[in-house]
CSV table of C-alpha atoms in Angstrom, one decimal:
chain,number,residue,atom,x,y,z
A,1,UNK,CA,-30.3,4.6,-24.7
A,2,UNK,CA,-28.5,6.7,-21.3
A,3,UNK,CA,-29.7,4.5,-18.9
A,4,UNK,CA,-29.7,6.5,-14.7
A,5,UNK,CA,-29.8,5.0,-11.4
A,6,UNK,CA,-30.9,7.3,-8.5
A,7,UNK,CA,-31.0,6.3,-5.0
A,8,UNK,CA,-30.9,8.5,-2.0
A,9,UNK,CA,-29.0,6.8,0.8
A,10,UNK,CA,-30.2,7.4,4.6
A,11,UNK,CA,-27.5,9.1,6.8
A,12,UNK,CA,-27.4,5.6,8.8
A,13,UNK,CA,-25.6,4.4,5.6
A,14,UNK,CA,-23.3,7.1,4.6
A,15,UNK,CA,-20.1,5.3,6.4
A,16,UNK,CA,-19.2,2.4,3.9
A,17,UNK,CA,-16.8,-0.2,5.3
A,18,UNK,CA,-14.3,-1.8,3.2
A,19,UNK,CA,-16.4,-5.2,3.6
A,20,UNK,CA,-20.0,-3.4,2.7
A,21,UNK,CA,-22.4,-5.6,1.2
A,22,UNK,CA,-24.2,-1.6,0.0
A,23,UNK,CA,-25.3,-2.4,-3.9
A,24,UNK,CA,-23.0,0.0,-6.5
A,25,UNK,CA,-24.9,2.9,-7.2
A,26,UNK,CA,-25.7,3.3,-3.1
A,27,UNK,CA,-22.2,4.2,-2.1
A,28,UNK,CA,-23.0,7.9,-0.6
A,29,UNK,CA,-23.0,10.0,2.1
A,30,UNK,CA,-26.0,11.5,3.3
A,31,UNK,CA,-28.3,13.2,2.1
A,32,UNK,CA,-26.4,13.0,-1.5
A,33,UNK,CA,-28.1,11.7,-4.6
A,34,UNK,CA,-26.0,8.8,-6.5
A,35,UNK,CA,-26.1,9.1,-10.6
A,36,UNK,CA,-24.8,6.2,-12.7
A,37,UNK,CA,-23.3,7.4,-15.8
A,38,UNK,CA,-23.9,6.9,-19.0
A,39,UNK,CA,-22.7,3.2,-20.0
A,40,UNK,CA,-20.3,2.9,-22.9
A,41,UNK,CA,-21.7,-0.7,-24.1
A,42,UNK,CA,-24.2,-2.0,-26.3
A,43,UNK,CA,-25.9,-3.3,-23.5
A,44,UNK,CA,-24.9,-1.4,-20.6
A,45,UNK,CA,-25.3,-2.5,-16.8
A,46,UNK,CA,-26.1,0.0,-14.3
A,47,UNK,CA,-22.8,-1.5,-12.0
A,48,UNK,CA,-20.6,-0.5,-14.5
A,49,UNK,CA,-20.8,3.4,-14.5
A,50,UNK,CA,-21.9,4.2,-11.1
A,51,UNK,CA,-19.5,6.3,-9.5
A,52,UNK,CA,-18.6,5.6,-6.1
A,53,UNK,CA,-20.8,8.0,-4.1
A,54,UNK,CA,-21.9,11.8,-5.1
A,55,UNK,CA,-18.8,13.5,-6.7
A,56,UNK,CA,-16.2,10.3,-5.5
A,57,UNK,CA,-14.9,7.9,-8.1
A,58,UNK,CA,-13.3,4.2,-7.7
A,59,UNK,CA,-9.7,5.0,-7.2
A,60,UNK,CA,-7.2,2.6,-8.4
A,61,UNK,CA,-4.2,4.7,-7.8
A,62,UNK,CA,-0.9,3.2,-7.0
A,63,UNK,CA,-0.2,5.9,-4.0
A,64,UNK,CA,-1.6,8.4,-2.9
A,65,UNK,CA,-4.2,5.8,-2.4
A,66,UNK,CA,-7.8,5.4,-1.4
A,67,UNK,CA,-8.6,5.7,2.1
A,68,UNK,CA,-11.7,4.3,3.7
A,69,UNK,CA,-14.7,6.7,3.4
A,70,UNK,CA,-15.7,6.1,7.1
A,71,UNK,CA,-12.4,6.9,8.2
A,72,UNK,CA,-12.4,9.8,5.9
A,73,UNK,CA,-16.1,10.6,7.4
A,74,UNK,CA,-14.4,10.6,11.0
A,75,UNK,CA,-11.1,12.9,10.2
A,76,UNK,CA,-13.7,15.5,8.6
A,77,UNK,CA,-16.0,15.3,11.8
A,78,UNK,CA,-12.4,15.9,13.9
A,79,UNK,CA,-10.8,18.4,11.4
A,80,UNK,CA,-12.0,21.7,13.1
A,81,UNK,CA,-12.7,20.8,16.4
A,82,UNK,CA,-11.2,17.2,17.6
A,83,UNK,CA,-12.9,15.5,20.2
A,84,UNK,CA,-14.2,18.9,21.9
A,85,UNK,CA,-10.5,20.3,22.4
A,86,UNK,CA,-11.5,23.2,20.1
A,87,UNK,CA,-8.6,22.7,17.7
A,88,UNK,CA,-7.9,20.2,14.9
A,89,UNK,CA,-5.4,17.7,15.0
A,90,UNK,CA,-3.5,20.0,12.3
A,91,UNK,CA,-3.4,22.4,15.1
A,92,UNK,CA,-2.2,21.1,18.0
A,93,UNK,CA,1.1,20.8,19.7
A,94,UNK,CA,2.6,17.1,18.9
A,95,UNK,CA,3.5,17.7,22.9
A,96,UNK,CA,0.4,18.3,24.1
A,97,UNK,CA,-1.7,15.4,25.7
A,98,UNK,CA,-4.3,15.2,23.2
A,99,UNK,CA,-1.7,14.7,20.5
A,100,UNK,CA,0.6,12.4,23.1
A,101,UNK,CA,-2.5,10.3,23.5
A,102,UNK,CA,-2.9,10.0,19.8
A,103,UNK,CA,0.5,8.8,18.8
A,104,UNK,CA,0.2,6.3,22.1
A,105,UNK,CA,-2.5,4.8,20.8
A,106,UNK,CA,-1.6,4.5,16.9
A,107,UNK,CA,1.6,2.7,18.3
A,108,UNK,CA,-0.5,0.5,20.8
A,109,UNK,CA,-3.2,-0.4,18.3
A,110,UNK,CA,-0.5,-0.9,15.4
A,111,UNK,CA,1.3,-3.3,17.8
A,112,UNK,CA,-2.3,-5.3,18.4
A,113,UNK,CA,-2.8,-5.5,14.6
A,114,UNK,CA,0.3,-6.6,13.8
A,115,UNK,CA,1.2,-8.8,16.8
A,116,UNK,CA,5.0,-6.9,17.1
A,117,UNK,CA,7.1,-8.5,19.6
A,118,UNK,CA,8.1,-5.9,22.6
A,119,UNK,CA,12.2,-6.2,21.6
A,120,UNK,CA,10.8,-4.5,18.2
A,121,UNK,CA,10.6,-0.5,17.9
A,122,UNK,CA,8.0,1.1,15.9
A,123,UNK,CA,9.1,4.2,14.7
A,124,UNK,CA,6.8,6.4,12.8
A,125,UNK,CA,9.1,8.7,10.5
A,126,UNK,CA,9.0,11.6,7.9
A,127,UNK,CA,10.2,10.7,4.5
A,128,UNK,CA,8.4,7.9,2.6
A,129,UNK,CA,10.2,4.8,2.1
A,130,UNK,CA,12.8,6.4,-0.1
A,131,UNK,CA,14.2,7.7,2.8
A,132,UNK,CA,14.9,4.8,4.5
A,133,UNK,CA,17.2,3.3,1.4
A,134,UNK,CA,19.8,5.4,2.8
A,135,UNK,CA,18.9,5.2,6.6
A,136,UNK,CA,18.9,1.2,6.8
A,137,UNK,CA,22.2,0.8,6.0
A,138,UNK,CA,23.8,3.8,8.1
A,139,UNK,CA,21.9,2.3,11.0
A,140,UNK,CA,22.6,-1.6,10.9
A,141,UNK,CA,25.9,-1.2,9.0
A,142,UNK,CA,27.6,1.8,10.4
A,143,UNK,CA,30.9,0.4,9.3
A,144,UNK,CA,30.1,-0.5,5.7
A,145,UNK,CA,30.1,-3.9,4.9
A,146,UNK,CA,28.4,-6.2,2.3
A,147,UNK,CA,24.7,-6.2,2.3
A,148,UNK,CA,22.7,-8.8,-0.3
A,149,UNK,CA,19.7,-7.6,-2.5
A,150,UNK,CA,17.0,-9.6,-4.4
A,151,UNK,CA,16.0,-7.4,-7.0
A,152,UNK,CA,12.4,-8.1,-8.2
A,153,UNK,CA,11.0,-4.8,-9.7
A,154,UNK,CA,12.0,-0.8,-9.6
A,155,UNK,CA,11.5,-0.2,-6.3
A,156,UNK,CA,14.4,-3.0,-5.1
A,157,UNK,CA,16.3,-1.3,-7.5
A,158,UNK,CA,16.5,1.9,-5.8
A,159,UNK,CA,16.8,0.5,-2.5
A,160,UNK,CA,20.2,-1.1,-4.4
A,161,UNK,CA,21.5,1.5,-5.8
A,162,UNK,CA,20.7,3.5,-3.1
A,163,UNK,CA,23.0,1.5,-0.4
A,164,UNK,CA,25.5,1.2,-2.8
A,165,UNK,CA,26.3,4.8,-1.2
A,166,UNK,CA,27.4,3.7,1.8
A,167,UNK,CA,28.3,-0.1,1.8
A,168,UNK,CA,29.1,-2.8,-0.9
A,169,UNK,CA,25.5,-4.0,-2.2
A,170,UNK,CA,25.8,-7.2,-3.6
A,171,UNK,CA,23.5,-8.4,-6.5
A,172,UNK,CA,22.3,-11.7,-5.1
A,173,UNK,CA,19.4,-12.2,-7.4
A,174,UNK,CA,17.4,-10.7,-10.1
A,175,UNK,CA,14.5,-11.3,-12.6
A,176,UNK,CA,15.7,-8.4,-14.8
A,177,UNK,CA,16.2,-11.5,-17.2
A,178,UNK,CA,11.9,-11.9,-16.8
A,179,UNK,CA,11.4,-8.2,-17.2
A,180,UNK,CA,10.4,-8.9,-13.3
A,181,UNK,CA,7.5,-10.8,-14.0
A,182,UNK,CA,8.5,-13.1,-11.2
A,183,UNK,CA,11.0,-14.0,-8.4
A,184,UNK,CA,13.9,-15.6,-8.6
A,185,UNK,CA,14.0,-19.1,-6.6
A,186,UNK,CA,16.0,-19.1,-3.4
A,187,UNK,CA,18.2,-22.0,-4.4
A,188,UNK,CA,19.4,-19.6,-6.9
A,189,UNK,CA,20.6,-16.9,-4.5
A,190,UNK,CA,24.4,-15.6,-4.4
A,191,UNK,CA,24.1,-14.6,-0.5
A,192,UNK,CA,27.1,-13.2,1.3
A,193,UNK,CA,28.0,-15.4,4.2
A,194,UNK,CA,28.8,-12.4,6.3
A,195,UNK,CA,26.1,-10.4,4.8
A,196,UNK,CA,24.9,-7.0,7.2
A,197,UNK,CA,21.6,-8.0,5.5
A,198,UNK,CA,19.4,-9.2,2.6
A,199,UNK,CA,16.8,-6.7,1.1
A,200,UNK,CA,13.6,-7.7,-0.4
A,201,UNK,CA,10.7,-5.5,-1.8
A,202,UNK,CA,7.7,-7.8,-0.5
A,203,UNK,CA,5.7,-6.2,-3.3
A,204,UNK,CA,6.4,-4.8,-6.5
A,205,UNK,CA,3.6,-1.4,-6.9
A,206,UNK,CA,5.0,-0.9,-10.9
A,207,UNK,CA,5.2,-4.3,-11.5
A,208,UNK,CA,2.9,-6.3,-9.0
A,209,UNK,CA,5.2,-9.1,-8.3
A,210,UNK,CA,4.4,-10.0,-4.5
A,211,UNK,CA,6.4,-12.4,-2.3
A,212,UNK,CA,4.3,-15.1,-1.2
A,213,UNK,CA,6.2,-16.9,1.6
A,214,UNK,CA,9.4,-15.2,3.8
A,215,UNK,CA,12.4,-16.2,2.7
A,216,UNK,CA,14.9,-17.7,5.3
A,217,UNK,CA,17.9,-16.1,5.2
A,218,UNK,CA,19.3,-17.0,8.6
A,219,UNK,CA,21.0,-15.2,11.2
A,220,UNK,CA,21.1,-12.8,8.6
A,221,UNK,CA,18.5,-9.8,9.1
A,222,UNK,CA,15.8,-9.5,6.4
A,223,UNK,CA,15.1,-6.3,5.5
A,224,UNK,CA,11.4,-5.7,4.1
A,225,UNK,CA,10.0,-2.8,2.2
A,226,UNK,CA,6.6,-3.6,2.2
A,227,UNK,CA,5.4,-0.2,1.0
A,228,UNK,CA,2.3,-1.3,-1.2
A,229,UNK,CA,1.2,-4.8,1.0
A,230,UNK,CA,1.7,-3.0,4.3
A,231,UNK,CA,-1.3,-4.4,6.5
A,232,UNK,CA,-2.6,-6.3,3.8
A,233,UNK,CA,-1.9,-9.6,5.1
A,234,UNK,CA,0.0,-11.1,8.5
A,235,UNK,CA,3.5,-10.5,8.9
A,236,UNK,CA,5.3,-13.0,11.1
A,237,UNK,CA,7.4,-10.0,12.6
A,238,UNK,CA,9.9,-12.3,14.1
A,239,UNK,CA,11.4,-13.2,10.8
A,240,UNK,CA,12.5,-10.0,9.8
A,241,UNK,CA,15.4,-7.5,11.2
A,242,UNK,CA,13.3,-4.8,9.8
A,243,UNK,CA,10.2,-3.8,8.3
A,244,UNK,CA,9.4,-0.6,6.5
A,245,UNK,CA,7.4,1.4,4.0
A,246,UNK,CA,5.5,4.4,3.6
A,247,UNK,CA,2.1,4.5,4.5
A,248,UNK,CA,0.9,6.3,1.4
A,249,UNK,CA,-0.5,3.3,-0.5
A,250,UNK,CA,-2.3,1.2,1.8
A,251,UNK,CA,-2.7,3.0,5.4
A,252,UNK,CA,-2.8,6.8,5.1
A,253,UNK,CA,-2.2,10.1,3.8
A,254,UNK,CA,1.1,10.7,1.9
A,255,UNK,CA,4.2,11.8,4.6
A,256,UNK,CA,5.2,9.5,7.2
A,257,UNK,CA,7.0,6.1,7.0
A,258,UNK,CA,6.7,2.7,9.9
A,259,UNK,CA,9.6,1.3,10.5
A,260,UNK,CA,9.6,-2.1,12.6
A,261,UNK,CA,12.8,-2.1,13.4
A,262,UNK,CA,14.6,-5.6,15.9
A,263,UNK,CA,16.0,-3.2,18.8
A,264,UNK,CA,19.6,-5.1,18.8
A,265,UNK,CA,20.1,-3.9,15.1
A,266,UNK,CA,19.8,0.1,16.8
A,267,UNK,CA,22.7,2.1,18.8
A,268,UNK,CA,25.3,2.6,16.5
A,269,UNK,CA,25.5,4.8,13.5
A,270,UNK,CA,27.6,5.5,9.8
A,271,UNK,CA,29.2,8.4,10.9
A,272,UNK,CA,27.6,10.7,8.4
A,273,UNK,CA,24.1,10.1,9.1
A,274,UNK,CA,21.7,12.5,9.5
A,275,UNK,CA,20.3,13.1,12.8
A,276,UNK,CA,17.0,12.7,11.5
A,277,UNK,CA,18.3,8.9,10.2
A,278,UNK,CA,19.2,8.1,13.2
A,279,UNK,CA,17.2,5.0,14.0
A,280,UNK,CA,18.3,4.6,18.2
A,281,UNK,CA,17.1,8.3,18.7
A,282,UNK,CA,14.3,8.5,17.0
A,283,UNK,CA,13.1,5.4,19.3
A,284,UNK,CA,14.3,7.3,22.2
A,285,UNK,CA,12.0,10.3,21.7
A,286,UNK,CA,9.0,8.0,21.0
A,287,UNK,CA,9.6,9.4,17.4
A,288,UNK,CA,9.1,13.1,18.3
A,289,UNK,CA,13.2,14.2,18.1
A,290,UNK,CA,11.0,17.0,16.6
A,291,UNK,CA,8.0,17.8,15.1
A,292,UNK,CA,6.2,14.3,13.3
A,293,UNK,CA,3.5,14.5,10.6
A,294,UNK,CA,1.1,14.2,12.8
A,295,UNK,CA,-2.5,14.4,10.7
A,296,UNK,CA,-0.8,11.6,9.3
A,297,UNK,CA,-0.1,9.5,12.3
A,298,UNK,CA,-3.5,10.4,13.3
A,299,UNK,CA,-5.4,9.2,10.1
A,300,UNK,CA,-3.0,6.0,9.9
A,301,UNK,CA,-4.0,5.3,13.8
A,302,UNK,CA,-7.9,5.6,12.5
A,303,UNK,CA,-7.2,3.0,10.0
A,304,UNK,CA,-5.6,1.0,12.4
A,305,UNK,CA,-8.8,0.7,14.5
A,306,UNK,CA,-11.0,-0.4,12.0
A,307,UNK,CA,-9.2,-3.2,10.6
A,308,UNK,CA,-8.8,-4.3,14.4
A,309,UNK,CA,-12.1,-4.6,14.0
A,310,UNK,CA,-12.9,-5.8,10.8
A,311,UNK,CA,-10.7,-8.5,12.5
A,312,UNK,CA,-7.6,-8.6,12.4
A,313,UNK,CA,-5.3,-9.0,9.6
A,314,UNK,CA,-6.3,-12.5,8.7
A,315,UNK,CA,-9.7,-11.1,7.5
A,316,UNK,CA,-8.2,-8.2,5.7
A,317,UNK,CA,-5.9,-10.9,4.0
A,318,UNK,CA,-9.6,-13.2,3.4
A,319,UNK,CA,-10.8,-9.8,1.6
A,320,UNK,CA,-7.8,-9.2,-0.1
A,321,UNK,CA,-7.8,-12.2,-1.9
A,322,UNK,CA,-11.7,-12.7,-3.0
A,323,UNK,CA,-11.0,-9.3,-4.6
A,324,UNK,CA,-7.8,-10.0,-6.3
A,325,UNK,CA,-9.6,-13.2,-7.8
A,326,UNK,CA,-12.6,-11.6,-9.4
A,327,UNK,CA,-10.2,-8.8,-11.4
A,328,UNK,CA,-7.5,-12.0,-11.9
A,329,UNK,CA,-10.2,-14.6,-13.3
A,330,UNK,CA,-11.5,-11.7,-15.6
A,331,UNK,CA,-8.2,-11.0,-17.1
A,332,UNK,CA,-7.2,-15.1,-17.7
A,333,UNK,CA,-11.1,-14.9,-19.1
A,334,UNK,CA,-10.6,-12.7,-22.2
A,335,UNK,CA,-8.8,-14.7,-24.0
A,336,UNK,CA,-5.7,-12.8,-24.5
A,337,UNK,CA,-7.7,-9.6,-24.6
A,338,UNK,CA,-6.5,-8.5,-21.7
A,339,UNK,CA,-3.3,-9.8,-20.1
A,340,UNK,CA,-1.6,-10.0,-16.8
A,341,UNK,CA,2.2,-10.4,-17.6
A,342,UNK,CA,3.0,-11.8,-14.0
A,343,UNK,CA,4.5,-15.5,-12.8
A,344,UNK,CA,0.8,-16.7,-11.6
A,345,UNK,CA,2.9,-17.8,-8.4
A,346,UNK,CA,3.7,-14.7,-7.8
A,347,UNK,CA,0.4,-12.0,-8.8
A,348,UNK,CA,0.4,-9.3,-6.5
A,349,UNK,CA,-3.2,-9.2,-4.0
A,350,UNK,CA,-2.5,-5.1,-4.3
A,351,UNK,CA,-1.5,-3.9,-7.9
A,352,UNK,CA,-2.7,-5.3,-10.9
A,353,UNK,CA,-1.3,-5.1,-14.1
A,354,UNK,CA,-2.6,-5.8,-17.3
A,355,UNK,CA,-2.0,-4.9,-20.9
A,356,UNK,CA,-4.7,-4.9,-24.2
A,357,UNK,CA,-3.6,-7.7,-26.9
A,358,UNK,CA,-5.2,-4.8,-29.3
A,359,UNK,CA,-2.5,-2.5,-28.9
A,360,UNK,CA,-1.5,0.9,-27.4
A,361,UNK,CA,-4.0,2.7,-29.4
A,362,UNK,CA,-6.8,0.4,-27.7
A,363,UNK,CA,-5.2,0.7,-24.3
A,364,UNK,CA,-5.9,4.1,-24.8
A,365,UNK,CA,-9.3,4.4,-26.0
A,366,UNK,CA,-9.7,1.8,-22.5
A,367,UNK,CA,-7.9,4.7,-20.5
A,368,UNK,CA,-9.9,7.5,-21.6
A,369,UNK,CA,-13.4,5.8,-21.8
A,370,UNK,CA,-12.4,4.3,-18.0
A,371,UNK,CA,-12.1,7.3,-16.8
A,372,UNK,CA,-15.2,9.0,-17.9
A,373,UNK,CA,-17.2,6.2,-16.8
A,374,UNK,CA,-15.3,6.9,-13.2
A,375,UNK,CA,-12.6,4.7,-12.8
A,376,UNK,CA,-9.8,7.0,-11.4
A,377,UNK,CA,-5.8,6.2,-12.1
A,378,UNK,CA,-5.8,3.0,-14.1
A,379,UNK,CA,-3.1,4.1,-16.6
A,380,UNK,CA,0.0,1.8,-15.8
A,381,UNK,CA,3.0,3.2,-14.7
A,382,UNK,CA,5.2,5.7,-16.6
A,383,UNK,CA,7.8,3.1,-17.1
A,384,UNK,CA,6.2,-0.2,-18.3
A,385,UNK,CA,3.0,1.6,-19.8
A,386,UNK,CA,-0.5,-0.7,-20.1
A,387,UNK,CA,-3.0,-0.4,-17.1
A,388,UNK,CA,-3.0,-1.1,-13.6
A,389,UNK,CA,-5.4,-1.6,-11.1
A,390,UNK,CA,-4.2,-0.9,-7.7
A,391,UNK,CA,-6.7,-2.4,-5.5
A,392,UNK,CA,-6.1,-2.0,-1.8
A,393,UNK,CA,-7.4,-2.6,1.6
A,394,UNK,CA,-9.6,0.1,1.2
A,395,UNK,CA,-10.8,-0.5,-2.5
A,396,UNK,CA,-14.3,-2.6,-1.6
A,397,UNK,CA,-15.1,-5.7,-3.8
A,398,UNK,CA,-17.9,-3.6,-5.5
A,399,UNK,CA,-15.3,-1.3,-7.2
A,400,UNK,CA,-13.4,-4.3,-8.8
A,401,UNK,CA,-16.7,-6.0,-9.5
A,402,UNK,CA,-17.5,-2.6,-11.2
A,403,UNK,CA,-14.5,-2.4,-13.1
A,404,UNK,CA,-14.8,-6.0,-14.4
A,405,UNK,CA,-18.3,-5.2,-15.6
A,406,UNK,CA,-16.8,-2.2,-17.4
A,407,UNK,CA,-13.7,-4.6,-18.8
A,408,UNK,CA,-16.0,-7.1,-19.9
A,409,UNK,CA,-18.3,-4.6,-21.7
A,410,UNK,CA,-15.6,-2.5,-23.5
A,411,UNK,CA,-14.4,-5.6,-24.7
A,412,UNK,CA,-17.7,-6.5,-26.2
A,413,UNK,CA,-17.9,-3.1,-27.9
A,414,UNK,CA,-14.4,-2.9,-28.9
């Protein structure tokens, strides 16, 4: 039996928040008719195959990520004619004042949202996070020098290896051992007493292994990338030397890189780095040395607003977690049907994991029936294989609830 749900949704409705109570099945914009798809079960619920809303589908990419569809809803009503200035934001010159107000007000609200102390730069930078591998230690070790790294997945890796360039990077810790299904205790840590810094990925996107509390490293400067947990949760700013990650995953469009960055750690350079690495002058020119990727900055600064008022961090963090729970209980449910392979200290709120005790040839019938049912990017990464659920801030709780329904019912078919 093909079972249909068809509801037309009254433009009042068409901007869903991240936090929308709307039913699945009602996610549109207006005017558009919502069709649930054919259910793959023996007894099929109308939750499990709805699609998000018209022609969108629940995204679970790792980055580019989701975005929220009322801050979508808002850059399309700018993107020909912003605010009555008879351009779009694409169009304008970053020097202009309706651009200038723009990137004031992204930096202003960011600061609100995240509660960044005033002896901390923001700099808002081309590049990704990759980027800033090599510009981190050519700007807080200009000399060399040892700097300590706590490897926890792939992406601490490449910071590693990356530094290794231009300073001595010193294995401190690793859960290589675990195939980074956790994080290695800090009693265990081989720090450098003289140490330029220690480098942590606060959350693993390939292997969702997240840091749960800051670890104290002293008057030694902890240096974040926080790429896939950015704004997902406080940050106590003040216990870090600097912050960064691109904004791809869990803020924006792909392009641009925040870096919080301690102003005492700026000023001095390796003397081979780029101009465009060059942390001191990119703060002097209000991150404009030239031109910045500025639909990016713009989008970004619309997401900023609306978690300021969803309120605050703290709520996003209160969302983050009821989600995380219902995809987390449904895994530790199937009895070994599906399983998560992370330290349960340590399960990421942002990217999920999981494998299918059946086999590859079951994870891939799961792949390939998900994704006609209209669950978008849940194939695991290339390296580690399996699926994975990437569910940030701007995935609602009806799109994991949707894709438990659709776990729990390929299970009972399969």
């Amino acid at each position: 039996t093909t079972h249909f749900l068809i509801a037309t949704v009254p433009p009042k409705m068409a901007a869903l928040s991240m936090t929308s109570g709307v039913a699945l099945g009602s996610r549109a914009v207006a005017g558009r008719k919502v069709t649930a798809r054919k259910a793959i079960a023996s007894k099929p619920r109308a939750s499990v195959a709805v699609r998000a809303s018209g022609d969108r589908k629940w995204n679970f990419s790792a980055g580019p990520a989701v975005l929220p569809l009322d801050v979508l809803e808002d850059a399309k009503e700018d993107l020909i004619n912003y605010k009555g200035t008879g351009m779009s934001v694409m169009e304008m010159s970053h020097r202009g004042k309706d651009f200038m107000k723009i990137a004031e007000e992204a930096e202003a609200d960011l600061r609100e949202l995240v509660g960044i102390p005033a002896n901390y730069k923001v700099l808002f930078l081309q590049g990704g996070a990759s980027s800033q591998f090599a510009a981190i230690p050519m700007n807080i070790a200009p000399e060399g020098g040892v700097a300590d790294f706590i490897l926890t997945g792939a992406w601490g890796k490449k910071a590693y290896a990356e530094a290794g360039k231009y300073m001595t990077a010193n294995l401190a810790a690793s859960s290589k051992d675990s195939n980074f299904s956790t994080i290695p205790d800090v009693s265990d840590w081989k720090l450098t007493k003289d140490a330029k810094f220690v480098h942590i990925c606060s959350n693993e996107t390939i292997g969702g292994v997240e840091f749960k509390e800051v670890p104290d490293t002293g008057d030694v400067p902890l240096v974040a990338d926080m790429s896939s947990n950015y704004l997902s949760k406080p940050i106590d700013v003040e216990k870090y030397g600097i912050i960064y990650g691109g904004v791809q995953k869990n803020i924006g469009p792909a392009g641009m890189a925040i870096v919080i960055v301690r102003e005492d750690l700026i000023g001095e350079t390796h003397p081979l780095c780029p101009t465009m690495f060059d942390y001191k002058l990119m703060a002097d020119n209000d991150s404009m040395y030239n031109t910045p990727p500025c639909w990016t900055m713009y989008t970004s600064g619309l997401v900023f607003k609306k978690l300021i008022k969803m309120g605050g961090l703290e709520a996003v963090e209160k969302m983050n977690e009821e989600k995380a729970k219902i995809l987390y209980d449904a895994i530790d449910g199937s009895d070994g049907y599906y399983v998560n392979p992370v330290d349960k200290k340590y399960r990421s709120l942002m990217n999920v994991p999981f494998t299918l005790g059946g086999g590859e040839d079951l994870e891939k019938k799961f792949l390939k029936e998900a994704a006609a049912a209209g669950f978008e990017s849940l194939k695991g990464h290339r390296s580690v294989g399996g699926a994975r659920a990437s569910i940030y801030n701007a995935m609602p709780k009806e799109g994991v609830q949707a894709l438990v329904d659709f776990m729990a019912d390929f299970k009972a078919a399969n």
